[in-house]
PDB file of C-alpha atoms in Angstrom:
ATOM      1  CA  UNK A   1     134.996 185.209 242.395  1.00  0.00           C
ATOM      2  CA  UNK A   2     133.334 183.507 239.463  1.00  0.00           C
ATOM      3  CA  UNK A   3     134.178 187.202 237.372  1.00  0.00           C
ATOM      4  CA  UNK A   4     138.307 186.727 238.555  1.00  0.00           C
ATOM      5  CA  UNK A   5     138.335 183.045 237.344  1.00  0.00           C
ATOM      6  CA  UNK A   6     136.826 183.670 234.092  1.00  0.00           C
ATOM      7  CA  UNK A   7     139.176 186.326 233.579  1.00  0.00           C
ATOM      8  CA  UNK A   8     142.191 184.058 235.082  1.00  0.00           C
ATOM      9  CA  UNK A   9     140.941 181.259 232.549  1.00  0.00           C
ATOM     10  CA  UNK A  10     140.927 184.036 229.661  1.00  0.00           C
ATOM     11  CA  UNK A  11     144.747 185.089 230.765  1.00  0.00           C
ATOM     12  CA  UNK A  12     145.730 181.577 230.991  1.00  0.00           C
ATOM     13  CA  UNK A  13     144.240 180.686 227.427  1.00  0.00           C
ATOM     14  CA  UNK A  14     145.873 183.792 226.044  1.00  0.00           C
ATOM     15  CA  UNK A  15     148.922 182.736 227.161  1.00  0.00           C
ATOM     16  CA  UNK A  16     149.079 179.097 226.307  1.00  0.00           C
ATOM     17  CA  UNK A  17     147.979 180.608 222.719  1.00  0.00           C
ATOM     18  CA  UNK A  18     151.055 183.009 222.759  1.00  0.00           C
ATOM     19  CA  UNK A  19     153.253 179.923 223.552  1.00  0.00           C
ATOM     20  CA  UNK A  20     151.999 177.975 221.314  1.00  0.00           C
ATOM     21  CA  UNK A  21     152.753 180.545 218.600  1.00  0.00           C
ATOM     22  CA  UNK A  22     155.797 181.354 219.895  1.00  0.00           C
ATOM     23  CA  UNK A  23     156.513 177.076 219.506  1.00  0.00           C
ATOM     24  CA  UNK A  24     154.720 177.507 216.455  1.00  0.00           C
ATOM     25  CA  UNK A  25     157.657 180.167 215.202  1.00  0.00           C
ATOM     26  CA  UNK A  26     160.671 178.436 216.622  1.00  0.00           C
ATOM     27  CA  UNK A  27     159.806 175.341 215.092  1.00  0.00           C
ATOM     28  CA  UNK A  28     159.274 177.047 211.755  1.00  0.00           C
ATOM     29  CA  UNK A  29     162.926 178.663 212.466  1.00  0.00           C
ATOM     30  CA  UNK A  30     164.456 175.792 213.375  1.00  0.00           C
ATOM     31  CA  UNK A  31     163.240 173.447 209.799  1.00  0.00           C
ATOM     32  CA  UNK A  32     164.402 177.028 207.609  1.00  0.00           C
ATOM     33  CA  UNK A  33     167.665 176.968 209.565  1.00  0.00           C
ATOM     34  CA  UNK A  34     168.026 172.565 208.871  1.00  0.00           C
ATOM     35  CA  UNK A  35     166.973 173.716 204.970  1.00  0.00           C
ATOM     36  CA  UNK A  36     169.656 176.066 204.788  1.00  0.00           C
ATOM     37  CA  UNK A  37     171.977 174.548 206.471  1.00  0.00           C
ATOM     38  CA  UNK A  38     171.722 171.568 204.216  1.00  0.00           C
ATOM     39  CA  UNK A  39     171.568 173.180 201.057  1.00  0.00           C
ATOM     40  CA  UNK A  40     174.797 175.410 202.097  1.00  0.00           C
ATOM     41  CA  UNK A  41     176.448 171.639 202.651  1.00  0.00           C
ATOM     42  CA  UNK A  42     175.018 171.128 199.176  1.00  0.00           C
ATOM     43  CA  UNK A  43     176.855 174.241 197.439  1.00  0.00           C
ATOM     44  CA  UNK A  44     179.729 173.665 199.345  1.00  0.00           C
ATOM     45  CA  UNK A  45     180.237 169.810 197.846  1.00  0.00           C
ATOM     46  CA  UNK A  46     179.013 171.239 194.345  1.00  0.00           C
ATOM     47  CA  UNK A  47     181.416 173.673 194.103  1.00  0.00           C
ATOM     48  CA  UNK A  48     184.526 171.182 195.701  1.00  0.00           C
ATOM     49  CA  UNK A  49     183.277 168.993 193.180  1.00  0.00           C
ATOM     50  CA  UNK A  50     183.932 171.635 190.710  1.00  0.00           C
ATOM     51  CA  UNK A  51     186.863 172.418 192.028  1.00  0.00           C
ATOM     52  CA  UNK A  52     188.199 169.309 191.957  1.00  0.00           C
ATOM     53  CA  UNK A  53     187.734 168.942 187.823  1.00  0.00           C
ATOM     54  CA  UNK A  54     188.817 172.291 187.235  1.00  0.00           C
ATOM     55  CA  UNK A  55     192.058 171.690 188.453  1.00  0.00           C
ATOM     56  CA  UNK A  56     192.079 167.900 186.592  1.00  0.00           C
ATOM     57  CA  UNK A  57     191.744 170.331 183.609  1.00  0.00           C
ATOM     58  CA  UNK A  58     194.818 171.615 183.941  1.00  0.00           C
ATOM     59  CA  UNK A  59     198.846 170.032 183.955  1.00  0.00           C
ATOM     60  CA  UNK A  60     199.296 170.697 187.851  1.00  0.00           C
ATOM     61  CA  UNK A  61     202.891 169.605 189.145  1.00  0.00           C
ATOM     62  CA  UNK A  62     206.216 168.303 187.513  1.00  0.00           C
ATOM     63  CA  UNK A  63     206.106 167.318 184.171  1.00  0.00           C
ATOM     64  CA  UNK A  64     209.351 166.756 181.780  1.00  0.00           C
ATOM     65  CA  UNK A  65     208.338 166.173 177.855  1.00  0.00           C
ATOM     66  CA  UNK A  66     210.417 165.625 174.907  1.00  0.00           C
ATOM     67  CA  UNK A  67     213.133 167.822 176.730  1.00  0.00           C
ATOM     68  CA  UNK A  68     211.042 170.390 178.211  1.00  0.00           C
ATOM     69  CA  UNK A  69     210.360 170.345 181.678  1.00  0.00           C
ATOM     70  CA  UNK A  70     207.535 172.178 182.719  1.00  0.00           C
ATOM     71  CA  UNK A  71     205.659 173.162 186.400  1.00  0.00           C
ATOM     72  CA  UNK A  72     202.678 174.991 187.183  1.00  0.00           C
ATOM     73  CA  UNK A  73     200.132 175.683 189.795  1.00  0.00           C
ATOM     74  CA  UNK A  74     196.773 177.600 190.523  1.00  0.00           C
ATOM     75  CA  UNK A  75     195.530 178.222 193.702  1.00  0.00           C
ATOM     76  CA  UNK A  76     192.221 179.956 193.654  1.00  0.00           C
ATOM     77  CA  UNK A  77     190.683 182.973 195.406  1.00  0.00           C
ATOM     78  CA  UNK A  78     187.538 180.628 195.458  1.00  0.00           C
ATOM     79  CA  UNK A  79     186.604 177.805 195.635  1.00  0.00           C
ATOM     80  CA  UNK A  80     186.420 178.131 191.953  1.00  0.00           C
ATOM     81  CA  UNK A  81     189.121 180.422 190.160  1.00  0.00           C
ATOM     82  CA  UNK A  82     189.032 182.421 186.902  1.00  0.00           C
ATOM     83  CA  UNK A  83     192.744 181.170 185.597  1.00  0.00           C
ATOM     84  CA  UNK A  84     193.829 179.091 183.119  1.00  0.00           C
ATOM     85  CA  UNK A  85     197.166 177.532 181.751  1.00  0.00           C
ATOM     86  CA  UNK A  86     198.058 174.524 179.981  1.00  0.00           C
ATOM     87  CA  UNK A  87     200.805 173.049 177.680  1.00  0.00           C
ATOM     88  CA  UNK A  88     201.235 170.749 175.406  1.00  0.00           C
ATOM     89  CA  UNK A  89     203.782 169.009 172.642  1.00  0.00           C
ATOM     90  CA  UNK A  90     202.748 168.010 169.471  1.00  0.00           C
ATOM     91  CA  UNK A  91     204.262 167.396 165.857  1.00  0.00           C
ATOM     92  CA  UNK A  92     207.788 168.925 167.165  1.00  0.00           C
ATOM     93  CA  UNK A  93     206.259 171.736 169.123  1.00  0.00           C
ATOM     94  CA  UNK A  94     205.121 173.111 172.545  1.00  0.00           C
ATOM     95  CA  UNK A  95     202.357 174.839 172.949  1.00  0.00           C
ATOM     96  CA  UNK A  96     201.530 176.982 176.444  1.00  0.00           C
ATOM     97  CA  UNK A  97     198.834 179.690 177.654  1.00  0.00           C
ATOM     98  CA  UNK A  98     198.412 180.948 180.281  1.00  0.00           C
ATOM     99  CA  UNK A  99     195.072 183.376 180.915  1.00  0.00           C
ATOM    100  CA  UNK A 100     193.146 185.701 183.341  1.00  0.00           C
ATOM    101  CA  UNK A 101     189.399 185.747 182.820  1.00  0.00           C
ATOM    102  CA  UNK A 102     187.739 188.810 184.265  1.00  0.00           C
ATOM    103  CA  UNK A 103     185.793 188.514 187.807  1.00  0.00           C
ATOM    104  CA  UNK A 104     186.095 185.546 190.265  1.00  0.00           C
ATOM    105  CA  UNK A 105     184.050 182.415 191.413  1.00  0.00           C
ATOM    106  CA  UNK A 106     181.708 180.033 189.590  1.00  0.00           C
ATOM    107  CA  UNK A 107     180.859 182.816 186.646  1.00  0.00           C
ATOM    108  CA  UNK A 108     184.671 183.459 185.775  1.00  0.00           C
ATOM    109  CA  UNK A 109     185.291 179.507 186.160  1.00  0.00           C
ATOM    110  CA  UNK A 110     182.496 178.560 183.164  1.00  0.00           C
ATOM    111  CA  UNK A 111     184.267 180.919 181.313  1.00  0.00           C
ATOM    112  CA  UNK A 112     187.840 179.721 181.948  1.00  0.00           C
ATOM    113  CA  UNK A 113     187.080 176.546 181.148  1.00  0.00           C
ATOM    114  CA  UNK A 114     185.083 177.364 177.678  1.00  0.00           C
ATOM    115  CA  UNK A 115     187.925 179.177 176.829  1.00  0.00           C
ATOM    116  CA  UNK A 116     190.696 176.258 177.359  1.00  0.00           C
ATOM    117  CA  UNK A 117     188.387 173.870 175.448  1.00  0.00           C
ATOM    118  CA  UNK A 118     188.078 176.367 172.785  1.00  0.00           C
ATOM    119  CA  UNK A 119     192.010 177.071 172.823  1.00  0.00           C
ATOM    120  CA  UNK A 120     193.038 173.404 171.895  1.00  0.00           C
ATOM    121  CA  UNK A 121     190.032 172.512 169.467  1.00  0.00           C
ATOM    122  CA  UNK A 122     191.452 175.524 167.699  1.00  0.00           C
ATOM    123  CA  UNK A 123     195.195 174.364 167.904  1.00  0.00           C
ATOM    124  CA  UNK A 124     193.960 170.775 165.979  1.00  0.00           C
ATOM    125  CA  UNK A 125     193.979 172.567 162.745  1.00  0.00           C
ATOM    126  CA  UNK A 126     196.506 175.570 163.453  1.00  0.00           C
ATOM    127  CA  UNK A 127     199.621 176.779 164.281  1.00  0.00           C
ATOM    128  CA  UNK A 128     200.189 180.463 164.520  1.00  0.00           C
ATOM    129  CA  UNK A 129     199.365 182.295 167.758  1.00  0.00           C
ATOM    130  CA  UNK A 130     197.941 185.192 166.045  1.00  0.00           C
ATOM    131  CA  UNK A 131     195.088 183.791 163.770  1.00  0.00           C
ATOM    132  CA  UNK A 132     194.704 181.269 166.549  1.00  0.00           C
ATOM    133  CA  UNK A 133     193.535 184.292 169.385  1.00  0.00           C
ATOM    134  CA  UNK A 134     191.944 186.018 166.449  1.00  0.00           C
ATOM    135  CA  UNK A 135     190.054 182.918 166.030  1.00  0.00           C
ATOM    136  CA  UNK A 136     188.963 182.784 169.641  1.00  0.00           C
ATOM    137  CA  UNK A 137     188.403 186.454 169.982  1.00  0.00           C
ATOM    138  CA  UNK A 138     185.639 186.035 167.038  1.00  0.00           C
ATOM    139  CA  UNK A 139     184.356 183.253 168.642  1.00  0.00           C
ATOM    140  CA  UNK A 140     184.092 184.765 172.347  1.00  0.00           C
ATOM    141  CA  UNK A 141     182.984 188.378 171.062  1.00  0.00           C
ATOM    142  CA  UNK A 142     179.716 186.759 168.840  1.00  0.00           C
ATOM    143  CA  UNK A 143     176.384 188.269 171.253  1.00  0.00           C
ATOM    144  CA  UNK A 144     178.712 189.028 174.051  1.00  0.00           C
ATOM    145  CA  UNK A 145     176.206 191.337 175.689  1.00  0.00           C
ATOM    146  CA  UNK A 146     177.431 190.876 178.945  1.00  0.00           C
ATOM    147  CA  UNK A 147     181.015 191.960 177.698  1.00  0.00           C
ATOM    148  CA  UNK A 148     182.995 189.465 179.636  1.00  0.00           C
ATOM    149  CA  UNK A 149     186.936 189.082 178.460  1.00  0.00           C
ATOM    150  CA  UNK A 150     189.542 187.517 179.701  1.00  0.00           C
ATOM    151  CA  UNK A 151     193.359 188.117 178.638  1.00  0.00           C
ATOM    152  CA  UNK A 152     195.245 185.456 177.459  1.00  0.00           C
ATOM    153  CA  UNK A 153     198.883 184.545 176.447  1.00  0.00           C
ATOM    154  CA  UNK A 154     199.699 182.309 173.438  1.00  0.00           C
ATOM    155  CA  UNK A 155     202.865 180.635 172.254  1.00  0.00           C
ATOM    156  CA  UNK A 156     204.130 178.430 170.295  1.00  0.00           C
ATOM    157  CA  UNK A 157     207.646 176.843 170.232  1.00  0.00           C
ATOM    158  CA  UNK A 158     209.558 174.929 167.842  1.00  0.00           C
ATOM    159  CA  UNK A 159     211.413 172.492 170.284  1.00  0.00           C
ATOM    160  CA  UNK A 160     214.116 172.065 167.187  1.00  0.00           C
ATOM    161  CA  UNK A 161     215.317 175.515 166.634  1.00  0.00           C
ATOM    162  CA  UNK A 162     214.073 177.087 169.743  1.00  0.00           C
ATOM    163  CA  UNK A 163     211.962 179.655 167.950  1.00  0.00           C
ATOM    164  CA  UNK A 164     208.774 180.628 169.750  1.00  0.00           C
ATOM    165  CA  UNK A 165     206.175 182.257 168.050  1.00  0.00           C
ATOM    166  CA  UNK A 166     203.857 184.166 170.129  1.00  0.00           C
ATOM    167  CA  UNK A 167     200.820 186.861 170.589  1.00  0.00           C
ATOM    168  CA  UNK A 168     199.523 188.410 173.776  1.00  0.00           C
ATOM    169  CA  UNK A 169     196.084 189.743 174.075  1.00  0.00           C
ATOM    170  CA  UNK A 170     196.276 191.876 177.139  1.00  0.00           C
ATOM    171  CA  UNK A 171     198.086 189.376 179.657  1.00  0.00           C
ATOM    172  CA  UNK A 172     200.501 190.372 181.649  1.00  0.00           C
ATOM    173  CA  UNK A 173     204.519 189.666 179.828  1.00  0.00           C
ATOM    174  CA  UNK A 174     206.176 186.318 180.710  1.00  0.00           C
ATOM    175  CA  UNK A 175     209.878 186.845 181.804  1.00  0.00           C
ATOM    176  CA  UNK A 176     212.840 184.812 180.393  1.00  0.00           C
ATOM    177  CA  UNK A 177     215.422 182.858 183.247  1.00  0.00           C
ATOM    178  CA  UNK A 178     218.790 182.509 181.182  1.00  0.00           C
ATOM    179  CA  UNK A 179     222.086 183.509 181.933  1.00  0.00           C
ATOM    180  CA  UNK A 180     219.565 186.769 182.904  1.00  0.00           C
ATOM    181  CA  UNK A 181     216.363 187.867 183.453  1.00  0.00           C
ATOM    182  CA  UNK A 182     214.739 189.831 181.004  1.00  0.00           C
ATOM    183  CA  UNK A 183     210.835 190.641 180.533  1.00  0.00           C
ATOM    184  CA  UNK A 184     209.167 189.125 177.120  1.00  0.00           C
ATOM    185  CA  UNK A 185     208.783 192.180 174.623  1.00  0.00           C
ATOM    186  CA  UNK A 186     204.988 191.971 173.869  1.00  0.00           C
ATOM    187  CA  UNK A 187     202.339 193.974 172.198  1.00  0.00           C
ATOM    188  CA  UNK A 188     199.639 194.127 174.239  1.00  0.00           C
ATOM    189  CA  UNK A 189     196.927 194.139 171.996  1.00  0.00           C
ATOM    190  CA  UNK A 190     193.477 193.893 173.158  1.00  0.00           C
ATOM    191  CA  UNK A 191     192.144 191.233 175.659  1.00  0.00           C
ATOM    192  CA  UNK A 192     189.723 188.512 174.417  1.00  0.00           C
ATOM    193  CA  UNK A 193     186.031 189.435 174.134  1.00  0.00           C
ATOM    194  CA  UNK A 194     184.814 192.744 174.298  1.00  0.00           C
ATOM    195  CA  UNK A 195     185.987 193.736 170.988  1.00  0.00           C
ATOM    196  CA  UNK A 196     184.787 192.354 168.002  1.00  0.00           C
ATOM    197  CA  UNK A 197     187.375 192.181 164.734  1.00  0.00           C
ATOM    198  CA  UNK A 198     190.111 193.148 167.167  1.00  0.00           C
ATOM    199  CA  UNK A 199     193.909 192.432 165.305  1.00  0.00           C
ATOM    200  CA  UNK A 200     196.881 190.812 167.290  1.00  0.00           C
ATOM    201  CA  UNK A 201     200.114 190.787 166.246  1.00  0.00           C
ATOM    202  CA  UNK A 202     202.422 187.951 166.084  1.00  0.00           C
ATOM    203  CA  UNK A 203     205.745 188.290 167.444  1.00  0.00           C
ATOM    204  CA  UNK A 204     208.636 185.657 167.453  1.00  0.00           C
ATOM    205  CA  UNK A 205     211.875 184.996 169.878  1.00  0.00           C
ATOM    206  CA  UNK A 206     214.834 182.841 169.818  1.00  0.00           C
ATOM    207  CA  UNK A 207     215.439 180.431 172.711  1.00  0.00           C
ATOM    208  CA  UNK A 208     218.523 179.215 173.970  1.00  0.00           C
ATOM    209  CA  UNK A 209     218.812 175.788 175.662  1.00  0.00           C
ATOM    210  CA  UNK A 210     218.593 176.479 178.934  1.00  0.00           C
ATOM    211  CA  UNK A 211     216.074 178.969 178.975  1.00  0.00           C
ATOM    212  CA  UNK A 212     212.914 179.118 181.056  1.00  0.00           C
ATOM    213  CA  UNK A 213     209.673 180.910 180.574  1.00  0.00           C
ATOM    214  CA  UNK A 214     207.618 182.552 183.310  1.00  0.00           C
ATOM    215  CA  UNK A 215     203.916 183.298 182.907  1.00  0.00           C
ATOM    216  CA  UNK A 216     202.005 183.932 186.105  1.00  0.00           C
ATOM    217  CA  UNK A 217     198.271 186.132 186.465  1.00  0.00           C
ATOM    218  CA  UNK A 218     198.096 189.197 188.049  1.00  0.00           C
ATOM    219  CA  UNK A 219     197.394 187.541 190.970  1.00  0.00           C
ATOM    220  CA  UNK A 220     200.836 187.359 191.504  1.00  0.00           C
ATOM    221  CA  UNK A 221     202.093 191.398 191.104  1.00  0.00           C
ATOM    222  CA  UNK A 222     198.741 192.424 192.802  1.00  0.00           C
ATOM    223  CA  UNK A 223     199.042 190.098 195.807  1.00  0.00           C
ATOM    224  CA  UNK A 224     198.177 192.664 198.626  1.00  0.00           C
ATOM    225  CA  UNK A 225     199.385 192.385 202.296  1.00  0.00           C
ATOM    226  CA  UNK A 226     197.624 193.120 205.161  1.00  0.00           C
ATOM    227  CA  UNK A 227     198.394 197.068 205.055  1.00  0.00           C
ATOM    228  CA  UNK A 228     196.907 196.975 201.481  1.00  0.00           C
ATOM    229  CA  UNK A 229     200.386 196.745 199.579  1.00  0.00           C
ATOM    230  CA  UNK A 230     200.589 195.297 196.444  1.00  0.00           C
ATOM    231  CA  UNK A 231     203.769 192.556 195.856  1.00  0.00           C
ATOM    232  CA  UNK A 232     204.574 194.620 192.600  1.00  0.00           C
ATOM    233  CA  UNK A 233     206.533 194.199 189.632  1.00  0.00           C
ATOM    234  CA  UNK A 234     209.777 195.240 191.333  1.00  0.00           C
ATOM    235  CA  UNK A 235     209.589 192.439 194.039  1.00  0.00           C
ATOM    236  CA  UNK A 236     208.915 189.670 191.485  1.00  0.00           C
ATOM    237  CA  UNK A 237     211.526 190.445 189.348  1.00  0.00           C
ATOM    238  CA  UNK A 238     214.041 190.605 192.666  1.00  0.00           C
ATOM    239  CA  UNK A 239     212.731 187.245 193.245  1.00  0.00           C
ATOM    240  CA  UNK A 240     213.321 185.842 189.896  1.00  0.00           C
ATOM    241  CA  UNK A 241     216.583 187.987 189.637  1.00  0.00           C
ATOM    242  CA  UNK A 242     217.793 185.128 192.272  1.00  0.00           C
ATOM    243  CA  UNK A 243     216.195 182.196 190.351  1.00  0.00           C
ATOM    244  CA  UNK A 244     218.682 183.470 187.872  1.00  0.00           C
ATOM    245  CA  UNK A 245     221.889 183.372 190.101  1.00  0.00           C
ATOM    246  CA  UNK A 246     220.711 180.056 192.107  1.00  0.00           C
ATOM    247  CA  UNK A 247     219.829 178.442 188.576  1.00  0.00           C
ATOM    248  CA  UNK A 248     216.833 176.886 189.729  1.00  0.00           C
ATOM    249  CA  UNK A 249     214.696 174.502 188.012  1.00  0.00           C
ATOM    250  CA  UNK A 250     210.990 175.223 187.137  1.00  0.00           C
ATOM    251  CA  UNK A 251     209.050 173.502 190.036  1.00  0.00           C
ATOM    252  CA  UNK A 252     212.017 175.443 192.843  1.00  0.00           C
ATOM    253  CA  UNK A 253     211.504 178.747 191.002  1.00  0.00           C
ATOM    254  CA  UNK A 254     207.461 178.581 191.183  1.00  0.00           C
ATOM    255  CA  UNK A 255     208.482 177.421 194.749  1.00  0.00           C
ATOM    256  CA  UNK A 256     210.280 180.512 195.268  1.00  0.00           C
ATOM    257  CA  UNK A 257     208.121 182.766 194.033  1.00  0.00           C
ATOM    258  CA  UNK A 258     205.202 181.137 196.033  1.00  0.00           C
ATOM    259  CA  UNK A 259     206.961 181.436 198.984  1.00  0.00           C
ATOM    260  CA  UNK A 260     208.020 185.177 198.644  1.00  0.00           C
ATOM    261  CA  UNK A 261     204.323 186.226 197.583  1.00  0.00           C
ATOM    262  CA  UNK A 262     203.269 184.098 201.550  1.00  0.00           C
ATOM    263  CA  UNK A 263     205.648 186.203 203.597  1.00  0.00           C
ATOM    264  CA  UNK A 264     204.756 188.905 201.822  1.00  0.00           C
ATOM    265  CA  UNK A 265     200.852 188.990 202.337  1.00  0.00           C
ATOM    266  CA  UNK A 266     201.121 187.492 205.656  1.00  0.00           C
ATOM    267  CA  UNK A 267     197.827 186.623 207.103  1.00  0.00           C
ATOM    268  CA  UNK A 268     195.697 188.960 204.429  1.00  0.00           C
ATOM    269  CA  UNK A 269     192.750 187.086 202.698  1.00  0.00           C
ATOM    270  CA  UNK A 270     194.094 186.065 198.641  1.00  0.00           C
ATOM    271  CA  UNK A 271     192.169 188.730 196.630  1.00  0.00           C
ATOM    272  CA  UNK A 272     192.811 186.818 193.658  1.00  0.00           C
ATOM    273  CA  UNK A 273     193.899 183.996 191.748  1.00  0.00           C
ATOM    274  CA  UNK A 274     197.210 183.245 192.323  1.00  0.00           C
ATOM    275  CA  UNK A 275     198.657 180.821 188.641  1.00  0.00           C
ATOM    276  CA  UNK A 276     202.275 180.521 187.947  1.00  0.00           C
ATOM    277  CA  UNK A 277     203.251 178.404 184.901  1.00  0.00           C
ATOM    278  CA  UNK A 278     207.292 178.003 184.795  1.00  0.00           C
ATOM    279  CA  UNK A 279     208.388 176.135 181.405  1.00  0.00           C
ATOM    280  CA  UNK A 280     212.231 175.178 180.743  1.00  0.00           C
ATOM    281  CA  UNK A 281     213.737 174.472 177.294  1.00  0.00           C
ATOM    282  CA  UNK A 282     216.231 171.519 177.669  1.00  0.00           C
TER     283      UNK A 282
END
C-alpha cells in the first residue's frame, strides 16, 4: 500500500508539474499574442497616419485656377501607394506630373514623396521639362545601388498661348479630350533612376481652349478582373472616346473612368495603384 501511494503521489506531482508547464506556456502565448496584437494596432495607425499626409501632399478633388480646372485622385493598392501627381500655376504657367514609382507599400511611398519634393524645388529656378527630369534623373541615379526608378511625366503649359512643353521619361502617354480623342505623341525615353547621364527629349504641343489632358498610372490599363484580365488600352480609350461625345468636365470624366475600371474588376483585389489626373484648359 505504502509502495502504490508513493507512486500515486509521484503521478500526481508529475502531473500538476505538466500543468503547470502547460499554464506556464499558455500564459507565455497569450502576452506574445497581446504584444503582437498591439504592435500590429501600432503599424496599422503608423501607416494611416502616413497615409493620411501622403494624400495632403497631393491636389485631391476639384480645383479651378486662373482658367484651368483641374481633378485628380489616387487610391492606393496599400495603405501607402507608389503614385504621384501634382499641379501647379505660377508666373503665367501650369505645371503637372504625374508619376509611377516602381514596387508598392511604404518603400515605393518614401520614394514618391522624395521625388515630388525634389520635382518642385527644381521647378523654383526652371522651366523646361527636359533639363528639369534630367536634373532629377542625376539627382535620383547618384549611389543608386538598389536601382529603384520610377517613370514620370512632365509638362509645362503656357496658359497664354496654350503651348505645352513637355518630356516623358517612361510614363505611360496622356490623351487629349477635344473635339476628339487623340493619344499625346511622346518619346519615351528612359524612366528616372537606373540610368545615370540618361538624355530626354523635349517635345512641345499646341492647346486649344477647351482641351483636357489625361494622365493616369498603369494602374489604370493593368486593372485586372477577377479572371485575370487586364482593363487595357482599348477599353480606356472607349471610355474616354464617350467623355469626348458627352463633353464632360474633368472631375465627371475621372468619374467615368473610375467607374468603368469598378465594373470591370468586379470584386478582384486592386493590384495596383490606381491615379488619374484630368486637367482642362479654359
Amino acid at each position: 500500500m505504502l509502495f502504490l501511494s508513493i507512486i500515486l503521489n509521484i503521478i500526481a506531482g508529475a502531473g500538476l508539474l505538466i500543468l503547470g508547464y502547460k499554464h506556464y506556456r499558455t500564459t507565455r502565448k497569450l502576452k506574445r499574442l497581446r504584444k503582437l496584437s498591439s504592435e500590429k494596432k501600432r503599424i496599422t495607425s503608423d501607416l494611416l497616419m502616413a497615409s493620411q499626409i501622403q494624400q495632403s501632399m497631393m491636389p485631391l478633388g476639384h480645383k479651378i485656377l486662373d482658367g484651368v480646372e483641374g481633378y485628380g485622385t489616387l487610391v492606393p493598392a496599400r495603405e501607402i501607394g507608389g503614385d504621384l501627381f501634382d499641379y501647379a500655376i505660377r508666373d503665367g504657367k501650369l505645371y503637372m506630373c504625374i508619376g509611377d514609382v516602381c514596387g508598392k507599400g511604404a518603400p515605393a511611398g518614401m520614394l514618391m514623396a522624395y521625388a515630388q519634393s525634389m520635382i518642385w524645388s527644381l521647378t523654383i529656378s526652371e522651366t523646361n521639362p527636359a533639363r528639369i527630369v534630367t536634373s532629377l534623373n542625376n539627382l535620383a541615379s547618384k549611389d543608386n545601388v538598389s536601382c529603384t526608378f520610377f517613370t514620370l511625366f512632365y509638362g509645362v503649359l503656357d496658359l497664354a498661348t496654350g503651348c505645352m512643353q513637355y518630356c516623358n521619361a517612361g510614363h505611360n502617354p496622356p490623351y487629349i479630350l477635344s473635339d476628339k480623342l487623340t493619344m499625346l505623341d511622346c518619346d519615351p525615353n528612359q524612366p528616372i533612376g537606373p540610368v545615370e547621364d540618361a538624355e530626354f527629349t523635349l517635345q512641345e504641343i499646341t492647346l486649344s481652349p477647351g482641351s483636357t489632358i489625361f494622365l493616369y498610372t498603369d494602374g489604370l490599363t493593368e486593372a485586372n478582373n477577377t479572371e485575370e484580365r487586364e482593363f487595357g488600352p482599348e477599353r480606356t480609350e472607349k471610355v474616354l472616346e464617350d467623355c469626348v461625345k458627352r463633353q464632360l468636365k474633368p472631375k465627371d470624366i475621372v468619374d467615368t473612368v473610375t467607374a468603368a475600371v469598378h465594373h470591370f474588376t468586379e470584386h478582384a483585389e486592386q493590384s495596383d495603384d490606381l491615379t488619374m489626373l484630368a486637367i482642362r484648359y479654359r
